[in-house]
Short mmCIF file of C-alpha atoms in Angstrom, two decimals:
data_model
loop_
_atom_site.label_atom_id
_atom_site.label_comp_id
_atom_site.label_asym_id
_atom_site.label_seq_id
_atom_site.Cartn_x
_atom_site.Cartn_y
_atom_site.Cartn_z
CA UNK P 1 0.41 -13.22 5.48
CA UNK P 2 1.06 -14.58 1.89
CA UNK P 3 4.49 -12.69 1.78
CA UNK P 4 6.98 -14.27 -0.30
CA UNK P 5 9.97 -14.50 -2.83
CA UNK P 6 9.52 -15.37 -6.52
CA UNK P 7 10.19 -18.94 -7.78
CA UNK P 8 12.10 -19.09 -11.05
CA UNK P 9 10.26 -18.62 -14.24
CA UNK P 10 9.60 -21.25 -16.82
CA UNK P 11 11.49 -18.93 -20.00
CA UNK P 12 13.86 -16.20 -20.22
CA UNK P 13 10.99 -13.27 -19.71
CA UNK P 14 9.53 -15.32 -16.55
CA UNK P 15 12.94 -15.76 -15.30
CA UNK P 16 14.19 -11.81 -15.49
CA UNK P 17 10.30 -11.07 -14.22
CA UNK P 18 11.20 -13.31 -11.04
CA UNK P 19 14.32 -12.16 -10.29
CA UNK P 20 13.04 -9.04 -9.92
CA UNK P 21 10.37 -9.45 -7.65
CA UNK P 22 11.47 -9.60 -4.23
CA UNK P 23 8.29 -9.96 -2.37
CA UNK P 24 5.11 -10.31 -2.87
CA UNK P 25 1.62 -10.08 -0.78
CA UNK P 26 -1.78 -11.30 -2.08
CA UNK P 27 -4.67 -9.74 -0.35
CA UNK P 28 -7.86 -11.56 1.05
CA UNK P 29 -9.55 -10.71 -2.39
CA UNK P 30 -6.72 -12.27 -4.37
CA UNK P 31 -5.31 -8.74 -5.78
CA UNK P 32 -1.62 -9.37 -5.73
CA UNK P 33 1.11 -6.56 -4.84
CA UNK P 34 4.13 -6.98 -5.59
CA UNK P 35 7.95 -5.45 -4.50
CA UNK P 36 9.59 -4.67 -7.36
CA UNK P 37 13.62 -3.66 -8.23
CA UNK P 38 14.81 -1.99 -11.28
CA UNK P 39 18.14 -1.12 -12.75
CA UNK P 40 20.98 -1.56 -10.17
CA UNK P 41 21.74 1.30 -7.70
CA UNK P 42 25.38 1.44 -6.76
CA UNK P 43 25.94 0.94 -3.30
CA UNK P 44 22.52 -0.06 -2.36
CA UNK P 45 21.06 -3.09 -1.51
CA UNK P 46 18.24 -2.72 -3.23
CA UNK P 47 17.36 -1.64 -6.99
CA UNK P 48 15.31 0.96 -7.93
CA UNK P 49 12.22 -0.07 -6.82
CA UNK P 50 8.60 -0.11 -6.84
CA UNK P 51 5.51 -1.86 -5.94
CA UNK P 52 3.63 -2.86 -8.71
CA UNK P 53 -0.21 -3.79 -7.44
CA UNK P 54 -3.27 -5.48 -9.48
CA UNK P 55 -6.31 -3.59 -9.61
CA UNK P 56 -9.61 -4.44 -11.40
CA UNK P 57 -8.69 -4.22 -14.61
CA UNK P 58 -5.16 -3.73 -14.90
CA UNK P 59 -2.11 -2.94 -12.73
CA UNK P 60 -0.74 0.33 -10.96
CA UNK P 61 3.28 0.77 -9.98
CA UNK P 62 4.12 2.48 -7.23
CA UNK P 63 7.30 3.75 -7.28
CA UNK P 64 9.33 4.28 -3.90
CA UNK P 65 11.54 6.91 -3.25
CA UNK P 66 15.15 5.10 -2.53
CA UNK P 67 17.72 7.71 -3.39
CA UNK P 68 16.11 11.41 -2.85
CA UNK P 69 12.96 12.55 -1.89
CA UNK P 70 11.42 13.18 -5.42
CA UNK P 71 12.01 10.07 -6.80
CA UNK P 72 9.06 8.52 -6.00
CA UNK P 73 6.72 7.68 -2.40
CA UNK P 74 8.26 7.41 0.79
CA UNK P 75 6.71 5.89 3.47
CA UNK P 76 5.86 8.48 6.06
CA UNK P 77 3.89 10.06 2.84
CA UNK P 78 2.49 6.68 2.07
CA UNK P 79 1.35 6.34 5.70
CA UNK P 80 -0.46 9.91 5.44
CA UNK P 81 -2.13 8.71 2.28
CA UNK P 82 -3.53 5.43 4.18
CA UNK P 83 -4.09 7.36 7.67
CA UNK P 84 -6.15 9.53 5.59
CA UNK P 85 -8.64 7.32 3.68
CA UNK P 86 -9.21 5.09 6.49
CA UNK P 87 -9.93 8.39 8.76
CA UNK P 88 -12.40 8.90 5.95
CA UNK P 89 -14.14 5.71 6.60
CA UNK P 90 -14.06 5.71 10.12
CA UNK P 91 -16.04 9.02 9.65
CA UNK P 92 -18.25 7.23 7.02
CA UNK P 93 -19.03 3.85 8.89
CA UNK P 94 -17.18 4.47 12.28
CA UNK P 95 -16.78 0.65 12.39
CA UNK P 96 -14.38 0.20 16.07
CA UNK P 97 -12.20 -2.19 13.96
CA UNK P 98 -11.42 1.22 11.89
CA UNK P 99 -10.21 3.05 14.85
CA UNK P 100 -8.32 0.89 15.59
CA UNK P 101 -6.75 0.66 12.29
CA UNK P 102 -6.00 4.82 12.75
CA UNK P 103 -4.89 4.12 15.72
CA UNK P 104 -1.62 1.69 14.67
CA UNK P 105 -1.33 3.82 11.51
CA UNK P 106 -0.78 6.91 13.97
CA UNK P 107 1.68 4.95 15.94
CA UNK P 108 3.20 3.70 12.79
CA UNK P 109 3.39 7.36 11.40
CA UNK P 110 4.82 9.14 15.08
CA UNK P 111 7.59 6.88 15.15
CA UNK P 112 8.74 6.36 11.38
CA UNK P 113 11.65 8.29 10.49
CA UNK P 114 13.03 8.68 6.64
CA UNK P 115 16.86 8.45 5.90
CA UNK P 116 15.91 12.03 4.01
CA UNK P 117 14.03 12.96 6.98
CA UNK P 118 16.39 16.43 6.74
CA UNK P 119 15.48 16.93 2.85
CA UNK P 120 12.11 19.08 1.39
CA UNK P 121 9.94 16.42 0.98
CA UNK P 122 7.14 17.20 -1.55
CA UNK P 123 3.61 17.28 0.21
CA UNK P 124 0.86 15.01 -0.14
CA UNK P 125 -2.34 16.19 -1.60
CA UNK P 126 -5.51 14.28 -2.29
CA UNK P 127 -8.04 15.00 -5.19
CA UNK P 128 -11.30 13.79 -5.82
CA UNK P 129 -12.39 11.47 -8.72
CA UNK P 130 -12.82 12.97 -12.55
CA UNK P 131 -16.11 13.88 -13.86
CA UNK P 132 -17.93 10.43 -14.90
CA UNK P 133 -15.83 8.00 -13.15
CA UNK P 134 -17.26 5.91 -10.35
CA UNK P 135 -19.37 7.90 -7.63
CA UNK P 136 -17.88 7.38 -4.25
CA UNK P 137 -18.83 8.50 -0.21
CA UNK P 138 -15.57 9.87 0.04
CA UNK P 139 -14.10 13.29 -0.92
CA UNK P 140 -10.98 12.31 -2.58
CA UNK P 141 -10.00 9.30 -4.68
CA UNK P 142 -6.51 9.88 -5.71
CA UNK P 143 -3.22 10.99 -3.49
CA UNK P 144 -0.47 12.97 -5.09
CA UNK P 145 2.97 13.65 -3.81
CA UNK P 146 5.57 15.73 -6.46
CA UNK P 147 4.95 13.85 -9.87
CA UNK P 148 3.68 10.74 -8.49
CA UNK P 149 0.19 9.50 -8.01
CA UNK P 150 -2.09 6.39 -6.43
CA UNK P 151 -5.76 6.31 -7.83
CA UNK P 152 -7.44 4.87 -4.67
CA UNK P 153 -10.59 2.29 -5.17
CA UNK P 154 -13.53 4.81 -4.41
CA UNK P 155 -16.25 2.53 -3.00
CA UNK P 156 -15.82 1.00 0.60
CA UNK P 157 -16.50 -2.58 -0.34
CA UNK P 158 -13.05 -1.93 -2.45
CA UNK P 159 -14.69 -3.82 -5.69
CA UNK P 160 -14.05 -1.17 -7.72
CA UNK P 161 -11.20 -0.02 -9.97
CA UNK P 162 -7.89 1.17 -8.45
CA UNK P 163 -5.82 0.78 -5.25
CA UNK P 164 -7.14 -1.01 -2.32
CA UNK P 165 -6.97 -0.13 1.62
CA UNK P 166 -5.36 -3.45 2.15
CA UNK P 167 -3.29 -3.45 -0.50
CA UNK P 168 -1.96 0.58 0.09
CA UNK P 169 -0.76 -1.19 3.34
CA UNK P 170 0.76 -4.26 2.07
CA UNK P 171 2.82 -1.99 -0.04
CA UNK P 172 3.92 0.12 3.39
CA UNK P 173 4.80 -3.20 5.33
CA UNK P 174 6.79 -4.89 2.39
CA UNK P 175 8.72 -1.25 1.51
CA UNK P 176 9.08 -1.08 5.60
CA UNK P 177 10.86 -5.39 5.70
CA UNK P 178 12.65 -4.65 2.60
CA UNK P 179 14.37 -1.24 4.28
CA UNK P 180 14.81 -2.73 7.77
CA UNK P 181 18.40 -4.44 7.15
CA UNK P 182 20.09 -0.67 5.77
CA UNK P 183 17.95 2.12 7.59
CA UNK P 184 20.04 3.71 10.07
CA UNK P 185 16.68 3.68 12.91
CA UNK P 186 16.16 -0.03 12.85
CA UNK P 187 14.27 0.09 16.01
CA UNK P 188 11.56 2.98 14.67
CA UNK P 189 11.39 0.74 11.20
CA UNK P 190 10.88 -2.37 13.14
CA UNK P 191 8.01 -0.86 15.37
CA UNK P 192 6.54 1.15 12.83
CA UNK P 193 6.12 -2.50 10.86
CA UNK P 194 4.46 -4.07 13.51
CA UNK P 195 1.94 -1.70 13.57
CA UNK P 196 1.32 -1.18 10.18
CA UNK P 197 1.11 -5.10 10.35
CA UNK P 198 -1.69 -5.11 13.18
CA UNK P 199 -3.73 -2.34 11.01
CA UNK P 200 -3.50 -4.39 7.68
CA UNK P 201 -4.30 -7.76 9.48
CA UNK P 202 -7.27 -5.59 11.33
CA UNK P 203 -8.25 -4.56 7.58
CA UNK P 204 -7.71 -7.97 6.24
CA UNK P 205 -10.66 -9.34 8.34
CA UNK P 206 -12.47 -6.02 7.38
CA UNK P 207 -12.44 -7.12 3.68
CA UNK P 208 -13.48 -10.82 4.09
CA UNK P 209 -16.49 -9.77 5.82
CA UNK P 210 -17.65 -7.39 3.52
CA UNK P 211 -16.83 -10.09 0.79
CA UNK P 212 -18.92 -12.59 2.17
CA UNK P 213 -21.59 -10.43 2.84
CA UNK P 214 -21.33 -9.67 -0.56
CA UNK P 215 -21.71 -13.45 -1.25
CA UNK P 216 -24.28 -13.97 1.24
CA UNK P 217 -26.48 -10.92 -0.54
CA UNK P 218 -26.00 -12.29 -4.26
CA UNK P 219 -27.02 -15.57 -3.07
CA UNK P 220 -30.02 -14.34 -1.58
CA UNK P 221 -31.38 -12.18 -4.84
CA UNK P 222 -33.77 -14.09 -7.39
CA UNK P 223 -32.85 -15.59 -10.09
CA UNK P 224 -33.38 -13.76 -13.43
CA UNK P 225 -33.84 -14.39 -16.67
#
């Protein structure tokens, strides 16, 4: 797993970048996500913080909830985003690796628990894509939760602009390590980590076989002038 800290910067910008950055996870397509902290939080280990992840064309942040539940994602509501698109592409492929991959994130989601677990937390909702963007097989392309949003990549091969599988759950596992030395349920944190873990290694695999396909196909078509 290419999870990491920074290494200091070569200027002041790269340095204050770095030092902010307090993991990082590059997928098997090379889109990076990185764990982000923000403005210090009195009391907490951690900054305000956020995972800010490279898509096609750009980059999305993702910012966690830390100090109330509508400040930004949590991770049970995080897990119901990925549980959900990857039940949508079990039902669209039913590959057996992506049963498996429901089947850790349902683990991973029955024994999570929040420190706001007693709060209102806002619920998530999922929308499809906007008239003219990129078609896609599945019925919804962004999740929503209060004021936040995550524009999911809408094609399976996860080529296309926005969030990927892999990368949603690289975001869950490094919010998940980052929490595990302050959450009062250690044990739930710790087991809900190694199975989002197993599902994102499981989806890892996924992604460089549909890449190489992807490779094997170009290399097959004709050369045109």
């Amino acid at each position: 797993m290419a999870t990491g800290t920074s290494q200091a910067g070569g200027n002041a910008t790269g340095r204050r970048l770095n030092r902010d950055i307090v993991a990082w996870h590059t997928t098997s397509a090379g889109r990076n996500v990185a764990l982000a902290t923000i403005d210090l939080i009195p009391g907490r280990p951690l900054r305000l913080w956020g995972a800010a992840v490279e898509i096609a064309d750009g980059g999305v942040f993702i910012r966690l909830a830390i100090s109330g539940p509508f400040d930004g994602w949590n991770v049970a509501q995080l897990l119901a985003v990925a549980l959900a698109r990857f039940e949508a592409e079990l039902a669209h492929s039913g590959a057996p690796a992506l049963a498996e991959i429901v089947h850790h994130l349902e683990h991973a989601a029955a024994v999570h628990r929040e420190p706001q677990e007693r709060d209102t937390v806002p619920p998530v909702s999922f929308e499809p894509a906007q008239p003219g963007g990129v078609a896609s097989p599945f019925p919804w392309t962004v999740a929503r939760a209060g004021l936040f949003s995550i524009p999911l990549c809408p094609d399976p091969e996860a080529r296309q602009r926005g969030v990927t599988p892999e990368q949603l759950l690289a975001v869950v596992e490094l919010a998940l390590t980052s929490w595990l030395p302050v959450t009062p349920w250690r044990r739930s944190c710790w087991e809900a980590r190694r199975a989002v873990r197993a599902a994102l290694a499981l989806e890892a695999e996924r992604a460089k076989a549909r890449w190489a396909a992807h490779v094997a196909a170009a290399d097959g078509e004709p050369d045109r002038m």
